[in-house]
Amino acid sequence: MQTLPPWPYPRLVAHRGAGSLAPENTLAAMRVGASFGYKMVEFDAKLSQDQVAILLHDADLERTTNGRGNAADQPYAALTKLDAGFWFDVAFRGEPIPTLEAVAQYTLAQNMASNVEIKPTPGLEALTGTAIARQVAHYWQGASVPPLLSSFSLTALEAAQKEAPNLPRGWITKELDKNWREILTRLGCVSIHLHHRALTKRLLGEIHSAGFRVTIWTVNDPARAATLLKWGVDSVITDALDLIDPK
């Protein structure tokens, strides 16, 4: 059995800042997450045309802003003019797309841990992995709890590994590849981030025995979350901040 790497992260993590209770990937969402007592937030980071790291899940702007087209095709100055809150509720009208730097400043001030999901626009995987890792290393320099980088993209994780090898990394996958041990080892990952339906208690034991931590997404049923935590899952990502107490 391999020794498990350090895991200084809370057992419950707020998905995209505040789950489904605020406009995702905004500072407003981070504030809502903090208001429910969550001490760790997960969020998506990608690049503007001029390589400013911003928070946004989709490649395009339509779903979560009043913009059009891909964020990667627009300079940050243009993105600052968009409304990333009104789509969710009029109470969040005028909420901007935040920079990674602004989120780092907020979470550090609130003593919140961060899971930065590298979410590259298709075709920009290596560039995004490199740039996000570089900026995370800079903005969180000296943090008592290092931010956890994660991604579905193996190319982005490999680029992040080369750029900032000391930052902890996790591979996100919906289903477990038969070569999961080799992939995690090659990329120097400390964790695997699995869809909760892909996990069994036996598999959790196998992953832990191989020396990797396990984060599970996205669990919104309190009973399911309690079961997974009882099994010994290291962290659970949830949208249900109002139903699942982080304490």
PDB file of C-alpha atoms in Angstrom:
ATOM      1  CA  MET A   1       0.000   0.000   0.000  1.00  0.00           C
ATOM      2  CA  GLN A   2       1.341   3.405  -1.015  1.00  0.00           C
ATOM      3  CA  THR A   3       1.450   6.315   1.430  1.00  0.00           C
ATOM      4  CA  LEU A   4      -1.273   8.851   0.737  1.00  0.00           C
ATOM      5  CA  PRO A   5      -0.109  12.389  -0.068  1.00  0.00           C
ATOM      6  CA  PRO A   6      -1.044  15.248   2.269  1.00  0.00           C
ATOM      7  CA  TRP A   7      -4.639  16.441   1.912  1.00  0.00           C
ATOM      8  CA  PRO A   8      -5.145  19.789   3.671  1.00  0.00           C
ATOM      9  CA  TYR A   9      -8.560  20.333   2.087  1.00  0.00           C
ATOM     10  CA  PRO A  10     -12.059  20.308   3.598  1.00  0.00           C
ATOM     11  CA  ARG A  11     -14.283  17.295   3.064  1.00  0.00           C
ATOM     12  CA  LEU A  12     -17.000  19.397   1.431  1.00  0.00           C
ATOM     13  CA  VAL A  13     -16.419  21.753  -1.495  1.00  0.00           C
ATOM     14  CA  ALA A  14     -18.772  24.334  -3.019  1.00  0.00           C
ATOM     15  CA  HIS A  15     -19.207  23.725  -6.768  1.00  0.00           C
ATOM     16  CA  ARG A  16     -18.488  26.763  -8.962  1.00  0.00           C
ATOM     17  CA  GLY A  17     -18.492  28.968  -5.889  1.00  0.00           C
ATOM     18  CA  ALA A  18     -22.016  28.501  -4.612  1.00  0.00           C
ATOM     19  CA  GLY A  19     -23.493  25.550  -6.412  1.00  0.00           C
ATOM     20  CA  SER A  20     -26.921  26.497  -7.691  1.00  0.00           C
ATOM     21  CA  LEU A  21     -27.562  29.404  -5.293  1.00  0.00           C
ATOM     22  CA  ALA A  22     -25.809  32.225  -7.184  1.00  0.00           C
ATOM     23  CA  PRO A  23     -24.448  32.876 -10.664  1.00  0.00           C
ATOM     24  CA  GLU A  24     -21.673  30.331 -11.094  1.00  0.00           C
ATOM     25  CA  ASN A  25     -18.014  31.307 -11.230  1.00  0.00           C
ATOM     26  CA  THR A  26     -18.519  34.841  -9.889  1.00  0.00           C
ATOM     27  CA  LEU A  27     -17.346  36.639  -6.774  1.00  0.00           C
ATOM     28  CA  ALA A  28     -20.999  36.786  -5.746  1.00  0.00           C
ATOM     29  CA  ALA A  29     -21.013  32.987  -5.784  1.00  0.00           C
ATOM     30  CA  MET A  30     -17.885  32.889  -3.633  1.00  0.00           C
ATOM     31  CA  ARG A  31     -19.558  35.180  -1.109  1.00  0.00           C
ATOM     32  CA  VAL A  32     -22.655  32.981  -0.985  1.00  0.00           C
ATOM     33  CA  GLY A  33     -20.493  29.899  -0.530  1.00  0.00           C
ATOM     34  CA  ALA A  34     -18.706  31.562   2.363  1.00  0.00           C
ATOM     35  CA  SER A  35     -22.037  32.557   3.905  1.00  0.00           C
ATOM     36  CA  PHE A  36     -23.001  28.881   4.195  1.00  0.00           C
ATOM     37  CA  GLY A  37     -19.774  28.122   6.020  1.00  0.00           C
ATOM     38  CA  TYR A  38     -17.950  26.437   3.147  1.00  0.00           C
ATOM     39  CA  LYS A  39     -14.180  26.629   3.467  1.00  0.00           C
ATOM     40  CA  MET A  40     -13.327  25.497  -0.060  1.00  0.00           C
ATOM     41  CA  VAL A  41     -14.626  26.483  -3.475  1.00  0.00           C
ATOM     42  CA  GLU A  42     -14.218  24.862  -6.874  1.00  0.00           C
ATOM     43  CA  PHE A  43     -14.312  27.031  -9.995  1.00  0.00           C
ATOM     44  CA  ASP A  44     -13.453  26.990 -13.685  1.00  0.00           C
ATOM     45  CA  ALA A  45     -10.615  29.018 -15.200  1.00  0.00           C
ATOM     46  CA  LYS A  46      -9.821  29.747 -18.833  1.00  0.00           C
ATOM     47  CA  LEU A  47      -8.095  32.453 -20.887  1.00  0.00           C
ATOM     48  CA  SER A  48      -9.253  35.576 -22.651  1.00  0.00           C
ATOM     49  CA  GLN A  49      -7.741  36.420 -26.031  1.00  0.00           C
ATOM     50  CA  ASP A  50      -4.945  38.338 -24.304  1.00  0.00           C
ATOM     51  CA  GLN A  51      -4.339  35.480 -21.845  1.00  0.00           C
ATOM     52  CA  VAL A  52      -5.940  37.004 -18.778  1.00  0.00           C
ATOM     53  CA  ALA A  53      -7.197  34.136 -16.604  1.00  0.00           C
ATOM     54  CA  ILE A  54     -10.943  34.465 -16.022  1.00  0.00           C
ATOM     55  CA  LEU A  55     -13.650  32.351 -14.437  1.00  0.00           C
ATOM     56  CA  LEU A  56     -15.999  30.763 -16.966  1.00  0.00           C
ATOM     57  CA  HIS A  57     -17.205  27.207 -17.515  1.00  0.00           C
ATOM     58  CA  ASP A  58     -18.288  27.184 -21.150  1.00  0.00           C
ATOM     59  CA  ALA A  59     -16.132  28.077 -24.136  1.00  0.00           C
ATOM     60  CA  ASP A  60     -18.854  30.465 -25.281  1.00  0.00           C
ATOM     61  CA  LEU A  61     -20.443  33.320 -23.386  1.00  0.00           C
ATOM     62  CA  GLU A  62     -24.131  32.793 -24.138  1.00  0.00           C
ATOM     63  CA  ARG A  63     -25.278  30.651 -21.213  1.00  0.00           C
ATOM     64  CA  THR A  64     -23.859  32.643 -18.312  1.00  0.00           C
ATOM     65  CA  THR A  65     -23.418  36.188 -19.652  1.00  0.00           C
ATOM     66  CA  ASN A  66     -25.083  38.614 -22.048  1.00  0.00           C
ATOM     67  CA  GLY A  67     -22.151  38.214 -24.437  1.00  0.00           C
ATOM     68  CA  ARG A  68     -21.796  36.268 -27.678  1.00  0.00           C
ATOM     69  CA  GLY A  69     -19.070  34.068 -29.118  1.00  0.00           C
ATOM     70  CA  ASN A  70     -16.097  32.478 -27.405  1.00  0.00           C
ATOM     71  CA  ALA A  71     -14.359  34.174 -24.507  1.00  0.00           C
ATOM     72  CA  ALA A  72     -11.021  33.157 -26.026  1.00  0.00           C
ATOM     73  CA  ASP A  73     -11.743  35.389 -29.029  1.00  0.00           C
ATOM     74  CA  GLN A  74     -12.203  38.541 -26.967  1.00  0.00           C
ATOM     75  CA  PRO A  75      -9.720  40.650 -24.996  1.00  0.00           C
ATOM     76  CA  TYR A  76     -10.307  40.987 -21.290  1.00  0.00           C
ATOM     77  CA  ALA A  77     -11.228  44.662 -21.696  1.00  0.00           C
ATOM     78  CA  ALA A  78     -14.272  43.589 -23.725  1.00  0.00           C
ATOM     79  CA  LEU A  79     -15.211  40.853 -21.259  1.00  0.00           C
ATOM     80  CA  THR A  80     -15.274  43.335 -18.369  1.00  0.00           C
ATOM     81  CA  LYS A  81     -18.319  45.001 -19.961  1.00  0.00           C
ATOM     82  CA  LEU A  82     -20.452  41.857 -19.810  1.00  0.00           C
ATOM     83  CA  ASP A  83     -23.083  40.994 -17.203  1.00  0.00           C
ATOM     84  CA  ALA A  84     -22.476  37.568 -15.663  1.00  0.00           C
ATOM     85  CA  GLY A  85     -25.243  37.759 -13.061  1.00  0.00           C
ATOM     86  CA  PHE A  86     -28.533  38.890 -14.589  1.00  0.00           C
ATOM     87  CA  TRP A  87     -29.134  35.518 -16.318  1.00  0.00           C
ATOM     88  CA  PHE A  88     -29.382  33.927 -12.875  1.00  0.00           C
ATOM     89  CA  ASP A  89     -31.486  36.529 -11.076  1.00  0.00           C
ATOM     90  CA  VAL A  90     -32.133  40.254 -11.302  1.00  0.00           C
ATOM     91  CA  ALA A  91     -30.590  40.597  -7.824  1.00  0.00           C
ATOM     92  CA  PHE A  92     -27.209  39.806  -9.403  1.00  0.00           C
ATOM     93  CA  ARG A  93     -27.511  42.277 -12.269  1.00  0.00           C
ATOM     94  CA  GLY A  94     -24.145  43.770 -13.183  1.00  0.00           C
ATOM     95  CA  GLU A  95     -22.024  41.009 -11.650  1.00  0.00           C
ATOM     96  CA  PRO A  96     -18.851  40.845 -13.760  1.00  0.00           C
ATOM     97  CA  ILE A  97     -16.788  37.940 -15.016  1.00  0.00           C
ATOM     98  CA  PRO A  98     -14.033  37.831 -12.388  1.00  0.00           C
ATOM     99  CA  THR A  99     -10.343  37.396 -12.984  1.00  0.00           C
ATOM    100  CA  LEU A 100      -8.457  34.573 -11.368  1.00  0.00           C
ATOM    101  CA  GLU A 101      -6.465  37.219  -9.535  1.00  0.00           C
ATOM    102  CA  ALA A 102      -9.602  38.723  -7.961  1.00  0.00           C
ATOM    103  CA  VAL A 103     -10.808  35.305  -6.822  1.00  0.00           C
ATOM    104  CA  ALA A 104      -7.395  34.524  -5.346  1.00  0.00           C
ATOM    105  CA  GLN A 105      -7.492  37.753  -3.360  1.00  0.00           C
ATOM    106  CA  TYR A 106     -11.011  37.019  -2.080  1.00  0.00           C
ATOM    107  CA  THR A 107     -10.471  33.377  -1.124  1.00  0.00           C
ATOM    108  CA  LEU A 108      -7.164  34.084   0.588  1.00  0.00           C
ATOM    109  CA  ALA A 109      -8.722  36.928   2.570  1.00  0.00           C
ATOM    110  CA  GLN A 110     -11.552  34.601   3.639  1.00  0.00           C
ATOM    111  CA  ASN A 111      -9.168  31.742   4.471  1.00  0.00           C
ATOM    112  CA  MET A 112     -10.914  29.559   1.869  1.00  0.00           C
ATOM    113  CA  ALA A 113      -9.134  26.798  -0.036  1.00  0.00           C
ATOM    114  CA  SER A 114      -9.441  26.686  -3.821  1.00  0.00           C
ATOM    115  CA  ASN A 115      -9.844  23.965  -6.427  1.00  0.00           C
ATOM    116  CA  VAL A 116      -8.970  25.625  -9.738  1.00  0.00           C
ATOM    117  CA  GLU A 117     -10.351  23.574 -12.603  1.00  0.00           C
ATOM    118  CA  ILE A 118      -8.381  24.299 -15.774  1.00  0.00           C
ATOM    119  CA  LYS A 119     -11.155  24.549 -18.373  1.00  0.00           C
ATOM    120  CA  PRO A 120      -9.427  25.261 -21.697  1.00  0.00           C
ATOM    121  CA  THR A 121     -11.238  26.442 -24.777  1.00  0.00           C
ATOM    122  CA  PRO A 122     -10.892  23.527 -27.253  1.00  0.00           C
ATOM    123  CA  GLY A 123      -7.590  23.802 -29.087  1.00  0.00           C
ATOM    124  CA  LEU A 124      -5.925  25.817 -26.325  1.00  0.00           C
ATOM    125  CA  GLU A 125      -5.264  23.017 -23.854  1.00  0.00           C
ATOM    126  CA  ALA A 126      -1.487  23.331 -23.481  1.00  0.00           C
ATOM    127  CA  LEU A 127      -1.474  27.118 -23.563  1.00  0.00           C
ATOM    128  CA  THR A 128      -4.220  27.264 -20.934  1.00  0.00           C
ATOM    129  CA  GLY A 129      -2.590  24.692 -18.672  1.00  0.00           C
ATOM    130  CA  THR A 130       0.673  26.594 -18.746  1.00  0.00           C
ATOM    131  CA  ALA A 131      -0.844  30.059 -18.237  1.00  0.00           C
ATOM    132  CA  ILE A 132      -3.261  29.039 -15.480  1.00  0.00           C
ATOM    133  CA  ALA A 133      -0.544  27.175 -13.577  1.00  0.00           C
ATOM    134  CA  ARG A 134       1.794  30.155 -13.850  1.00  0.00           C
ATOM    135  CA  GLN A 135      -0.835  32.606 -12.640  1.00  0.00           C
ATOM    136  CA  VAL A 136      -2.029  30.342  -9.828  1.00  0.00           C
ATOM    137  CA  ALA A 137       1.542  29.921  -8.587  1.00  0.00           C
ATOM    138  CA  HIS A 138       1.924  33.699  -8.570  1.00  0.00           C
ATOM    139  CA  TYR A 139      -1.425  34.716  -7.056  1.00  0.00           C
ATOM    140  CA  TRP A 140      -1.366  32.058  -4.325  1.00  0.00           C
ATOM    141  CA  GLN A 141       2.331  32.405  -3.555  1.00  0.00           C
ATOM    142  CA  GLY A 142       2.914  31.694   0.129  1.00  0.00           C
ATOM    143  CA  ALA A 143      -0.635  30.399   0.758  1.00  0.00           C
ATOM    144  CA  SER A 144      -0.811  28.124   3.803  1.00  0.00           C
ATOM    145  CA  VAL A 145      -3.039  25.721   1.827  1.00  0.00           C
ATOM    146  CA  PRO A 146      -1.955  25.444  -1.805  1.00  0.00           C
ATOM    147  CA  PRO A 147      -4.652  25.626  -4.466  1.00  0.00           C
ATOM    148  CA  LEU A 148      -5.494  22.305  -6.085  1.00  0.00           C
ATOM    149  CA  LEU A 149      -5.329  22.312  -9.888  1.00  0.00           C
ATOM    150  CA  SER A 150      -7.608  19.894 -11.722  1.00  0.00           C
ATOM    151  CA  SER A 151      -8.735  19.239 -15.278  1.00  0.00           C
ATOM    152  CA  PHE A 152     -10.402  16.764 -17.593  1.00  0.00           C
ATOM    153  CA  SER A 153      -7.665  17.614 -20.098  1.00  0.00           C
ATOM    154  CA  LEU A 154      -4.537  15.497 -19.769  1.00  0.00           C
ATOM    155  CA  THR A 155      -2.744  17.921 -22.080  1.00  0.00           C
ATOM    156  CA  ALA A 156      -3.592  20.851 -19.790  1.00  0.00           C
ATOM    157  CA  LEU A 157      -2.473  18.919 -16.710  1.00  0.00           C
ATOM    158  CA  GLU A 158       0.802  17.958 -18.366  1.00  0.00           C
ATOM    159  CA  ALA A 159       1.446  21.605 -19.250  1.00  0.00           C
ATOM    160  CA  ALA A 160       0.581  22.664 -15.682  1.00  0.00           C
ATOM    161  CA  GLN A 161       2.955  20.024 -14.327  1.00  0.00           C
ATOM    162  CA  LYS A 162       5.824  21.402 -16.408  1.00  0.00           C
ATOM    163  CA  GLU A 163       5.062  25.024 -15.518  1.00  0.00           C
ATOM    164  CA  ALA A 164       4.405  24.661 -11.773  1.00  0.00           C
ATOM    165  CA  PRO A 165       5.454  21.169 -10.651  1.00  0.00           C
ATOM    166  CA  ASN A 166       5.030  21.981  -6.961  1.00  0.00           C
ATOM    167  CA  LEU A 167       1.313  22.729  -7.247  1.00  0.00           C
ATOM    168  CA  PRO A 168      -0.899  19.710  -6.414  1.00  0.00           C
ATOM    169  CA  ARG A 169      -2.889  18.336  -9.343  1.00  0.00           C
ATOM    170  CA  GLY A 170      -5.958  16.148  -9.810  1.00  0.00           C
ATOM    171  CA  TRP A 171      -7.348  14.428 -12.907  1.00  0.00           C
ATOM    172  CA  ILE A 172     -11.097  14.773 -13.450  1.00  0.00           C
ATOM    173  CA  THR A 173     -12.863  11.916 -15.218  1.00  0.00           C
ATOM    174  CA  LYS A 174     -16.428  10.661 -15.450  1.00  0.00           C
ATOM    175  CA  GLU A 175     -15.394   7.029 -15.842  1.00  0.00           C
ATOM    176  CA  LEU A 176     -12.221   5.345 -14.667  1.00  0.00           C
ATOM    177  CA  ASP A 177      -9.787   4.501 -17.462  1.00  0.00           C
ATOM    178  CA  LYS A 178      -8.126   1.081 -17.177  1.00  0.00           C
ATOM    179  CA  ASN A 179      -4.776   2.893 -17.197  1.00  0.00           C
ATOM    180  CA  TRP A 180      -5.704   5.265 -14.372  1.00  0.00           C
ATOM    181  CA  ARG A 181      -2.673   4.392 -12.242  1.00  0.00           C
ATOM    182  CA  GLU A 182      -0.265   5.130 -15.083  1.00  0.00           C
ATOM    183  CA  ILE A 183      -2.029   8.391 -15.976  1.00  0.00           C
ATOM    184  CA  LEU A 184      -2.033   9.702 -12.402  1.00  0.00           C
ATOM    185  CA  THR A 185       1.587   8.695 -11.854  1.00  0.00           C
ATOM    186  CA  ARG A 186       2.810  10.185 -15.142  1.00  0.00           C
ATOM    187  CA  LEU A 187       1.128  13.505 -14.412  1.00  0.00           C
ATOM    188  CA  GLY A 188       2.271  13.579 -10.787  1.00  0.00           C
ATOM    189  CA  CYS A 189      -1.308  13.869  -9.556  1.00  0.00           C
ATOM    190  CA  VAL A 190      -2.217  13.672  -5.894  1.00  0.00           C
ATOM    191  CA  SER A 191      -5.882  12.924  -6.598  1.00  0.00           C
ATOM    192  CA  ILE A 192      -8.493  11.661  -8.985  1.00  0.00           C
ATOM    193  CA  HIS A 193     -11.831  13.472  -9.262  1.00  0.00           C
ATOM    194  CA  LEU A 194     -14.569  11.001 -10.163  1.00  0.00           C
ATOM    195  CA  HIS A 195     -18.266  11.288 -10.900  1.00  0.00           C
ATOM    196  CA  HIS A 196     -19.992   9.912  -7.830  1.00  0.00           C
ATOM    197  CA  ARG A 197     -21.811   7.177  -9.777  1.00  0.00           C
ATOM    198  CA  ALA A 198     -18.476   5.740 -10.909  1.00  0.00           C
ATOM    199  CA  LEU A 199     -17.272   5.076  -7.369  1.00  0.00           C
ATOM    200  CA  THR A 200     -17.706   1.964  -5.269  1.00  0.00           C
ATOM    201  CA  LYS A 201     -16.350   1.347  -1.799  1.00  0.00           C
ATOM    202  CA  ARG A 202     -14.007  -1.300  -3.215  1.00  0.00           C
ATOM    203  CA  LEU A 203     -12.698   1.050  -5.902  1.00  0.00           C
ATOM    204  CA  LEU A 204     -12.099   3.748  -3.312  1.00  0.00           C
ATOM    205  CA  GLY A 205      -9.919   1.297  -1.408  1.00  0.00           C
ATOM    206  CA  GLU A 206      -7.977   0.453  -4.567  1.00  0.00           C
ATOM    207  CA  ILE A 207      -7.307   4.100  -5.362  1.00  0.00           C
ATOM    208  CA  HIS A 208      -6.226   4.879  -1.812  1.00  0.00           C
ATOM    209  CA  SER A 209      -3.989   1.799  -1.760  1.00  0.00           C
ATOM    210  CA  ALA A 210      -2.343   3.052  -4.944  1.00  0.00           C
ATOM    211  CA  GLY A 211      -1.472   6.292  -3.118  1.00  0.00           C
ATOM    212  CA  PHE A 212      -4.037   8.732  -4.525  1.00  0.00           C
ATOM    213  CA  ARG A 213      -6.718  10.845  -2.899  1.00  0.00           C
ATOM    214  CA  VAL A 214     -10.324  10.833  -4.152  1.00  0.00           C
ATOM    215  CA  THR A 215     -12.634  13.769  -4.772  1.00  0.00           C
ATOM    216  CA  ILE A 216     -16.194  13.083  -5.901  1.00  0.00           C
ATOM    217  CA  TRP A 217     -18.531  15.276  -7.982  1.00  0.00           C
ATOM    218  CA  THR A 218     -21.273  16.506  -8.042  1.00  0.00           C
ATOM    219  CA  VAL A 219     -23.251  15.169  -5.068  1.00  0.00           C
ATOM    220  CA  ASN A 220     -26.469  16.997  -4.180  1.00  0.00           C
ATOM    221  CA  ASP A 221     -28.233  14.360  -2.080  1.00  0.00           C
ATOM    222  CA  PRO A 222     -27.301  14.668   1.614  1.00  0.00           C
ATOM    223  CA  ALA A 223     -27.695  10.928   2.187  1.00  0.00           C
ATOM    224  CA  ARG A 224     -25.395  10.096  -0.721  1.00  0.00           C
ATOM    225  CA  ALA A 225     -22.830  12.618   0.492  1.00  0.00           C
ATOM    226  CA  ALA A 226     -22.938  11.130   3.991  1.00  0.00           C
ATOM    227  CA  THR A 227     -22.437   7.620   2.593  1.00  0.00           C
ATOM    228  CA  LEU A 228     -19.436   8.634   0.498  1.00  0.00           C
ATOM    229  CA  LEU A 229     -17.831  10.457   3.398  1.00  0.00           C
ATOM    230  CA  LYS A 230     -18.413   7.437   5.627  1.00  0.00           C
ATOM    231  CA  TRP A 231     -16.617   5.300   3.045  1.00  0.00           C
ATOM    232  CA  GLY A 232     -13.626   7.589   3.414  1.00  0.00           C
ATOM    233  CA  VAL A 233     -13.818   9.795   0.325  1.00  0.00           C
ATOM    234  CA  ASP A 234     -11.414  12.693   0.771  1.00  0.00           C
ATOM    235  CA  SER A 235     -13.654  15.485  -0.578  1.00  0.00           C
ATOM    236  CA  VAL A 236     -17.147  15.826  -2.012  1.00  0.00           C
ATOM    237  CA  ILE A 237     -18.090  18.630  -4.406  1.00  0.00           C
ATOM    238  CA  THR A 238     -21.701  19.786  -4.135  1.00  0.00           C
ATOM    239  CA  ASP A 239     -24.251  22.264  -5.452  1.00  0.00           C
ATOM    240  CA  ALA A 240     -26.522  21.740  -2.438  1.00  0.00           C
ATOM    241  CA  LEU A 241     -24.952  24.210  -0.027  1.00  0.00           C
ATOM    242  CA  ASP A 242     -28.321  24.791   1.619  1.00  0.00           C
ATOM    243  CA  LEU A 243     -28.872  21.071   2.255  1.00  0.00           C
ATOM    244  CA  ILE A 244     -25.404  19.749   3.104  1.00  0.00           C
ATOM    245  CA  ASP A 245     -23.789  21.302   6.167  1.00  0.00           C
ATOM    246  CA  PRO A 246     -20.019  21.679   5.667  1.00  0.00           C
ATOM    247  CA  LYS A 247     -19.264  21.416   9.387  1.00  0.00           C
TER     248      LYS A 247
END
